[in-house]
Amino acid sequence: MSDSVDAIFNKTKKGKALFQNRNALSTEFVPDHLPFRESQTENVAQVLSPALLGSKPSNLLLYGKTGTGKTAVATFVVHKLRTQDDTKQIVTAYVNCRLAGTEYLTLARIAEALPMDKDKRIPLTGLSLSEVSSRIFDTISKHAIHLILVLDEIDYLVESTDETLYKFTRSGEDTAPGFLTIVGISNDLRFKERLGARVLSSLGEEEIIFPPYTMEELRSILEERTKIAFRAGVIPQSTINLCAALAASEHGDARRAIDMLRVAGDVAERDGRQSVDEDSMRKASEKIERDAVEVALHSLPLQNKMIIIAASKFPGGTNTGELYLTYVNIAKKSSVEVLTQRRVSGIIAELDTLGLLEAAIVSKGRKGRTKRIKLLVDDDTLRRVIGDDAELLELH
Ligand SMILES: Nc1ncnc2c1ncn2[C@@H]1O[C@H](COP(=O)(O)OP(=O)(O)OP(=O)(O)O)[C@@H](O)[C@H]1O
Ligand SMILES: [Mg+2]
């Protein structure tokens, strides 16, 4: 065993290291130049600039699909704003609402950025949401703080109601002479539909759209990033082109492109190659695809997993009726609640959105239309992932 470990380390030492700064491909890395986002960057800066003179900027909503630079632009501008602040009243806070977990914990994270009095600190549980909000507003008011609050993945803050957000967008009197401005970020394009009109009008005072990157833009972003991350000459242009093409195939997602670059570098190093060739890039792309499917599968609720298992019984595809009957059998055997066909149809649509199965409407001529359903997860992956669930495996 120790021999094989030595062999790995020796191979690494002997082989030419391909990376020169692997961190430049990590999710936390924010480049100091964001090409193709100049107008969005300037727009955010323009909207927030009144804070430098002590006035409250408008609230702002950044919108766009995943990997289009929203977080990078917001973090970049807010950081600049802080360094340029001569009023010494600006406080900036960044909270990712999804990672924070709950509304309560999001508020607790906001409070962490503020000079809360000892007796007003937010314990990890126990207070009502409105009590936590008032403590935050009191602190802003007491110290006349000008808070610029970035709420990333803000859609997670309005799972059930938009009450907290409403309070925050209407906190003028409670926070005076301080104020708070919200920079909300979302990649859920349906998020706005979940907001009441009153929140929407104040939160979306200014709205900035982030379109997906084109393939050429991705290529150029990748070229810049490879110069920082890899040693000169280890990435052929053809590999960068392939990476850009693969990442642009769904929508131009810079995160996916950069992730692929990192994984391809790892693959090439592990295989002891002298360069990150196209083959390593293809392997990286497949691995990322597989991982994404596994994560999606793994986090499914039990009922959804059962529908996946039911679908796996029909390698050639099936229709809604047949799939439903199979699901009912599985559900009965494992003594869980049997959902109605309507609910199951809803779940099938969700699984389709996740890319785990394909549900296409097909015409049956005069007999009307039906849905053709085909599982997109291969058998090995399915066994590996839901093998964790002993109960389910028995059914498989
Ligand atoms: N214009 C750009 N130039 C260089 N790198 C970029 C650019 N846009 C995005 N990136 C990089 O791509 C990755 C994803 O960007 P970012 O995190 O800002 O996406 P996002 O729009 O917030 O996506 P999500 O909605 O999934 O959170 C980051 O590593 C970021 O540094
Ligand atoms: Mg983001």
XYZ file of C-alpha atoms and ligand atoms in Angstrom:
428
model
C 0.000 0.000 0.000
C 2.716 2.473 0.925
C 4.483 1.466 -2.307
C 1.562 2.573 -4.406
C 1.358 5.870 -2.538
C 5.062 6.434 -3.165
C 4.526 5.602 -6.803
C 1.811 8.236 -7.085
C 3.943 10.887 -5.430
C 7.007 10.015 -7.488
C 5.014 10.144 -10.679
C 3.734 13.584 -9.717
C 7.241 14.831 -8.885
C 8.769 13.460 -12.079
C 5.921 14.464 -14.363
C 5.760 17.987 -15.592
C 3.322 19.881 -13.385
C 0.682 21.269 -15.687
C -0.864 23.747 -13.297
C 0.948 26.836 -12.172
C -1.950 28.180 -10.099
C -4.806 25.724 -9.776
C -6.647 28.088 -7.394
C -7.335 30.400 -10.296
C -9.841 27.764 -11.437
C -11.596 27.480 -8.073
C -15.083 28.830 -7.488
C -13.880 31.500 -5.049
C -11.470 33.110 -7.484
C -12.675 36.487 -8.759
C -10.572 37.792 -11.646
C -9.859 41.538 -11.538
C -11.091 41.895 -15.075
C -14.425 40.555 -16.297
C -14.518 40.777 -20.072
C -17.937 40.983 -21.765
C -19.455 42.209 -18.539
C -18.273 45.810 -18.787
C -21.756 47.231 -19.230
C -23.250 45.216 -16.359
C -20.298 46.122 -14.106
C -20.631 49.827 -14.898
C -24.378 49.652 -14.473
C -24.112 48.148 -10.981
C -21.439 50.717 -10.072
C -23.634 53.548 -11.342
C -26.639 52.421 -9.332
C -24.613 52.004 -6.126
C -22.531 55.160 -6.505
C -24.840 57.520 -4.530
C -23.712 55.624 -1.408
C -20.309 57.308 -1.732
C -22.045 60.644 -1.064
C -24.171 59.279 1.744
C -27.427 58.800 -0.214
C -29.363 55.601 -0.439
C -28.929 53.835 -3.768
C -31.875 52.078 -5.415
C -32.375 48.416 -4.782
C -31.146 46.300 -7.606
C -31.843 42.900 -9.083
C -29.282 40.937 -11.093
C -30.775 38.311 -13.288
C -29.456 35.630 -15.603
C -28.806 31.941 -16.047
C -26.190 30.081 -14.087
C -22.521 30.881 -14.791
C -23.158 34.234 -16.458
C -21.033 36.298 -14.065
C -23.633 37.704 -11.669
C -21.843 36.818 -8.444
C -18.474 37.800 -9.898
C -19.718 41.239 -11.006
C -21.555 41.947 -7.731
C -18.599 40.894 -5.572
C -16.198 42.911 -7.682
C -18.200 46.159 -7.595
C -19.103 45.917 -3.911
C -15.455 45.357 -3.054
C -14.463 48.442 -5.063
C -17.198 50.488 -3.411
C -15.847 49.633 0.010
C -12.298 50.567 -0.892
C -13.461 53.929 -2.324
C -15.648 54.841 0.643
C -14.542 58.078 2.313
C -17.758 58.470 4.308
C -16.729 55.529 6.499
C -20.426 54.733 6.879
C -20.714 52.087 4.219
C -20.882 48.503 5.407
C -21.151 45.742 2.828
C -22.425 42.245 3.453
C -22.663 39.251 1.178
C -24.904 36.306 1.987
C -25.759 33.370 -0.228
C -29.327 32.561 0.816
C -29.151 28.979 -0.479
C -25.996 28.199 1.464
C -27.267 29.981 4.576
C -30.063 27.388 4.542
C -33.037 29.076 6.162
C -34.487 32.549 6.315
C -33.481 32.760 9.957
C -29.872 31.796 9.265
C -29.720 34.253 6.372
C -30.705 37.026 8.764
C -28.172 35.783 11.308
C -25.464 35.996 8.633
C -26.481 39.578 7.822
C -26.246 40.466 11.506
C -22.710 39.073 11.613
C -21.609 41.871 9.304
C -23.001 44.507 11.677
C -21.764 45.864 15.021
C -24.618 44.316 17.022
C -24.746 45.237 20.726
C -23.908 42.293 22.961
C -27.465 41.865 24.204
C -28.831 42.210 20.676
C -26.769 39.482 19.061
C -28.668 36.841 17.151
C -28.562 33.364 18.693
C -28.601 30.446 16.268
C -32.237 29.692 17.088
C -35.022 30.964 19.258
C -36.071 34.407 18.088
C -38.941 35.241 15.800
C -38.045 36.447 12.311
C -39.529 39.839 13.029
C -37.462 40.183 16.196
C -34.293 39.403 14.244
C -35.214 41.949 11.571
C -35.866 44.664 14.146
C -32.532 44.025 15.826
C -30.827 44.418 12.474
C -32.719 47.628 11.687
C -32.020 49.053 15.180
C -28.302 48.490 14.757
C -28.302 50.125 11.321
C -30.193 53.067 12.746
C -28.111 53.424 15.917
C -24.795 53.574 14.043
C -26.194 55.382 10.982
C -24.875 52.553 8.829
C -25.200 52.611 5.060
C -25.594 48.923 4.366
C -25.115 47.486 0.900
C -26.485 43.994 1.200
C -25.825 41.438 -1.508
C -28.380 38.634 -1.282
C -27.158 35.966 -3.664
C -29.590 33.264 -4.799
C -32.272 35.468 -3.240
C -34.999 33.113 -4.547
C -34.180 30.835 -1.595
C -35.288 33.609 0.742
C -38.841 33.464 -0.560
C -39.569 29.771 -0.333
C -42.935 30.313 1.308
C -43.576 34.040 1.768
C -41.890 37.264 0.740
C -42.578 38.873 4.133
C -38.939 39.247 5.200
C -37.961 40.695 1.874
C -40.894 43.065 2.078
C -39.735 44.314 5.472
C -36.232 44.813 4.176
C -37.288 46.766 1.119
C -39.548 48.992 3.232
C -37.237 49.519 6.191
C -36.634 53.242 5.530
C -38.103 54.594 8.737
C -36.791 51.804 10.916
C -33.212 52.225 9.771
C -32.989 56.048 9.572
C -30.635 57.848 9.693
C -28.926 54.760 8.242
C -30.283 52.805 5.303
C -30.026 49.512 3.561
C -29.879 48.779 -0.133
C -30.394 45.291 -1.480
C -28.509 43.855 -4.404
C -30.524 40.709 -5.121
C -29.155 38.011 -7.413
C -31.116 35.189 -8.985
C -30.734 32.595 -11.705
C -34.305 31.432 -11.295
C -36.019 33.193 -14.122
C -39.421 32.451 -12.608
C -38.471 33.993 -9.269
C -40.203 37.277 -9.965
C -43.522 35.485 -10.401
C -43.303 34.395 -6.782
C -42.915 37.944 -5.515
C -45.856 40.076 -4.560
C -46.292 43.291 -6.536
C -45.252 45.422 -3.563
C -41.906 43.641 -3.157
C -41.277 43.481 -6.867
C -41.716 47.195 -7.347
C -39.254 48.127 -4.625
C -36.716 45.323 -5.092
C -36.649 45.589 -8.860
C -36.177 49.376 -8.939
C -33.237 48.629 -11.165
C -32.789 45.390 -13.017
C -29.714 44.181 -14.828
C -29.788 41.206 -17.155
C -26.856 38.833 -17.664
C -27.152 36.997 -20.968
C -25.404 33.648 -21.507
C -21.931 33.913 -23.014
C -21.437 33.073 -26.658
C -18.930 30.416 -27.612
C -16.424 33.062 -28.734
C -16.769 34.910 -25.443
C -16.208 31.716 -23.491
C -13.147 30.987 -25.576
C -11.675 34.344 -24.767
C -12.522 34.026 -21.021
C -10.862 30.608 -21.033
C -7.777 31.930 -22.805
C -7.283 34.573 -20.128
C -7.860 32.126 -17.306
C -5.508 29.485 -18.675
C -2.677 32.039 -18.703
C -2.998 32.380 -14.927
C -3.807 28.780 -14.108
C -1.547 26.687 -16.357
C 2.087 26.737 -17.293
C 2.812 28.212 -20.666
C 2.282 25.923 -23.604
C 0.527 23.047 -21.848
C -2.922 23.855 -23.239
C -3.283 23.670 -26.997
C -5.745 26.061 -28.614
C -7.776 23.071 -29.824
C -8.464 22.082 -26.204
C -9.680 25.575 -25.349
C -11.913 25.590 -28.417
C -13.380 22.248 -27.473
C -13.990 23.397 -23.908
C -15.780 26.538 -25.111
C -17.882 24.524 -27.543
C -18.872 21.968 -24.905
C -19.729 24.651 -22.353
C -21.760 26.624 -24.863
C -23.754 23.605 -25.969
C -26.530 24.155 -23.421
C -26.186 27.816 -22.546
C -22.959 29.805 -22.313
C -22.034 28.945 -18.737
C -18.605 30.223 -17.682
C -18.609 28.195 -14.478
C -19.050 24.962 -16.368
C -16.297 25.980 -18.785
C -13.866 26.767 -15.981
C -14.783 23.613 -14.048
C -14.084 21.553 -17.154
C -10.727 23.218 -17.543
C -9.778 22.332 -13.970
C -10.975 18.752 -14.201
C -9.249 18.306 -17.570
C -5.997 19.501 -15.981
C -6.445 16.990 -13.159
C -7.196 14.193 -15.615
C -4.143 15.018 -17.728
C -1.876 15.189 -14.660
C -3.216 11.929 -13.318
C -2.630 10.236 -16.664
C 0.908 11.642 -16.670
C 0.354 13.608 -19.892
C 2.559 16.465 -20.972
C -0.324 18.625 -22.069
C -4.047 18.996 -21.501
C -5.148 17.420 -24.746
C -8.609 17.113 -26.249
C -8.974 13.612 -24.902
C -8.505 14.858 -21.305
C -11.078 17.552 -21.986
C -13.625 15.018 -23.241
C -13.044 12.858 -20.182
C -13.492 15.917 -17.971
C -16.738 16.814 -19.653
C -18.086 13.279 -19.203
C -17.044 13.217 -15.569
C -18.768 16.528 -14.826
C -21.880 15.341 -16.598
C -21.885 12.121 -14.557
C -21.283 13.948 -11.284
C -24.151 16.333 -11.977
C -26.511 13.449 -12.639
C -25.368 11.708 -9.462
C -25.883 14.782 -7.317
C -29.334 15.345 -8.790
C -30.303 11.692 -8.271
C -28.923 11.533 -4.788
C -30.867 14.494 -3.489
C -34.237 13.361 -4.846
C -37.091 12.726 -2.421
C -38.080 9.055 -2.022
C -41.192 9.288 -4.202
C -39.182 10.798 -7.063
C -36.591 8.047 -6.740
C -39.344 5.467 -7.043
C -40.552 7.017 -10.248
C -36.995 6.859 -11.564
C -36.829 3.189 -10.616
C -40.165 2.554 -12.304
C -38.846 4.236 -15.456
C -35.683 2.116 -15.330
C -37.829 -0.963 -15.944
C -38.455 0.285 -19.483
C -35.092 0.685 -21.216
C -36.833 1.439 -24.505
C -39.119 4.067 -23.009
C -42.758 3.886 -21.912
C -45.901 5.950 -21.588
C -47.414 7.744 -18.602
C -50.063 5.092 -17.894
C -47.654 2.180 -17.887
C -45.125 4.084 -15.819
C -47.784 4.996 -13.300
C -48.890 1.374 -12.820
C -45.301 0.277 -12.282
C -44.784 3.086 -9.794
C -47.922 2.074 -7.889
C -46.571 -1.479 -7.534
C -43.269 -0.247 -6.206
C -44.895 2.184 -3.809
C -47.225 -0.515 -2.456
C -44.381 -2.971 -1.960
C -42.416 -0.488 0.047
C -45.501 0.617 1.988
C -45.273 4.312 1.310
C -48.134 6.574 0.381
C -49.264 5.971 -3.212
C -49.471 9.266 -5.037
C -52.197 10.105 -7.535
C -51.468 10.016 -11.246
C -51.717 13.781 -11.278
C -48.982 14.170 -8.649
C -46.840 11.642 -10.477
C -47.222 13.616 -13.705
C -46.003 16.677 -11.828
C -42.938 14.784 -10.590
C -42.236 13.489 -14.108
C -42.163 17.088 -15.324
C -39.690 17.993 -12.545
C -37.450 15.056 -13.411
C -37.565 16.160 -17.033
C -36.410 19.649 -16.045
C -33.549 18.104 -14.079
C -32.530 16.202 -17.187
C -32.955 12.810 -15.517
C -35.602 11.649 -17.898
C -37.134 12.789 -21.123
C -40.877 13.220 -21.388
C -41.945 14.035 -24.912
C -45.509 14.424 -26.081
C -46.251 12.134 -29.008
C -49.313 11.981 -31.134
C -51.181 8.672 -31.374
C -53.174 9.757 -34.369
C -56.894 9.660 -33.768
C -56.417 8.232 -30.274
C -55.069 11.563 -29.084
C -51.719 12.300 -27.513
C -49.611 10.691 -24.840
C -46.265 11.239 -23.194
C -43.321 9.061 -24.131
C -41.005 8.758 -21.153
C -37.440 7.611 -21.283
C -34.912 7.477 -18.479
C -31.661 9.288 -19.213
C -29.662 7.732 -16.362
C -27.632 4.628 -17.142
C -28.059 1.497 -15.081
C -24.625 1.601 -13.436
C -25.100 5.114 -12.163
C -28.551 4.269 -10.940
C -27.308 1.281 -8.967
C -24.388 3.190 -7.558
C -26.400 6.157 -6.384
C -29.555 4.610 -5.074
C -27.634 1.601 -3.871
C -27.281 3.777 -0.742
C -30.933 3.172 -0.207
C -31.034 -0.523 0.655
C -34.786 -0.628 0.541
C -34.896 0.773 -2.926
C -32.122 -1.454 -4.193
C -34.157 -4.520 -3.301
C -36.856 -3.237 -5.573
C -34.533 -2.528 -8.396
N -16.698 37.712 -17.831
C -15.990 36.829 -17.137
N -14.659 36.789 -17.211
C -13.951 35.904 -16.502
N -14.476 35.000 -15.686
C -15.816 34.983 -15.547
C -16.632 35.890 -16.259
N -17.929 35.636 -15.932
C -17.909 34.619 -15.071
N -16.646 34.211 -14.818
C -16.246 33.115 -13.958
O -17.179 32.070 -14.141
C -17.571 31.485 -12.916
C -19.050 31.636 -12.716
O -19.389 33.013 -12.588
P -20.397 33.507 -11.460
O -20.160 32.743 -10.205
O -20.334 34.976 -11.362
O -21.776 33.036 -12.124
P -23.250 33.350 -11.635
O -23.912 34.115 -12.709
O -23.235 33.924 -10.269
O -23.876 31.880 -11.648
P -24.936 31.222 -10.601
O -26.256 31.810 -10.961
O -24.876 29.770 -10.914
O -24.487 31.553 -9.229
C -16.729 32.159 -11.855
O -15.607 31.363 -11.605
C -16.331 33.475 -12.487
O -15.092 33.902 -11.999
Mg -23.674 33.110 -8.421
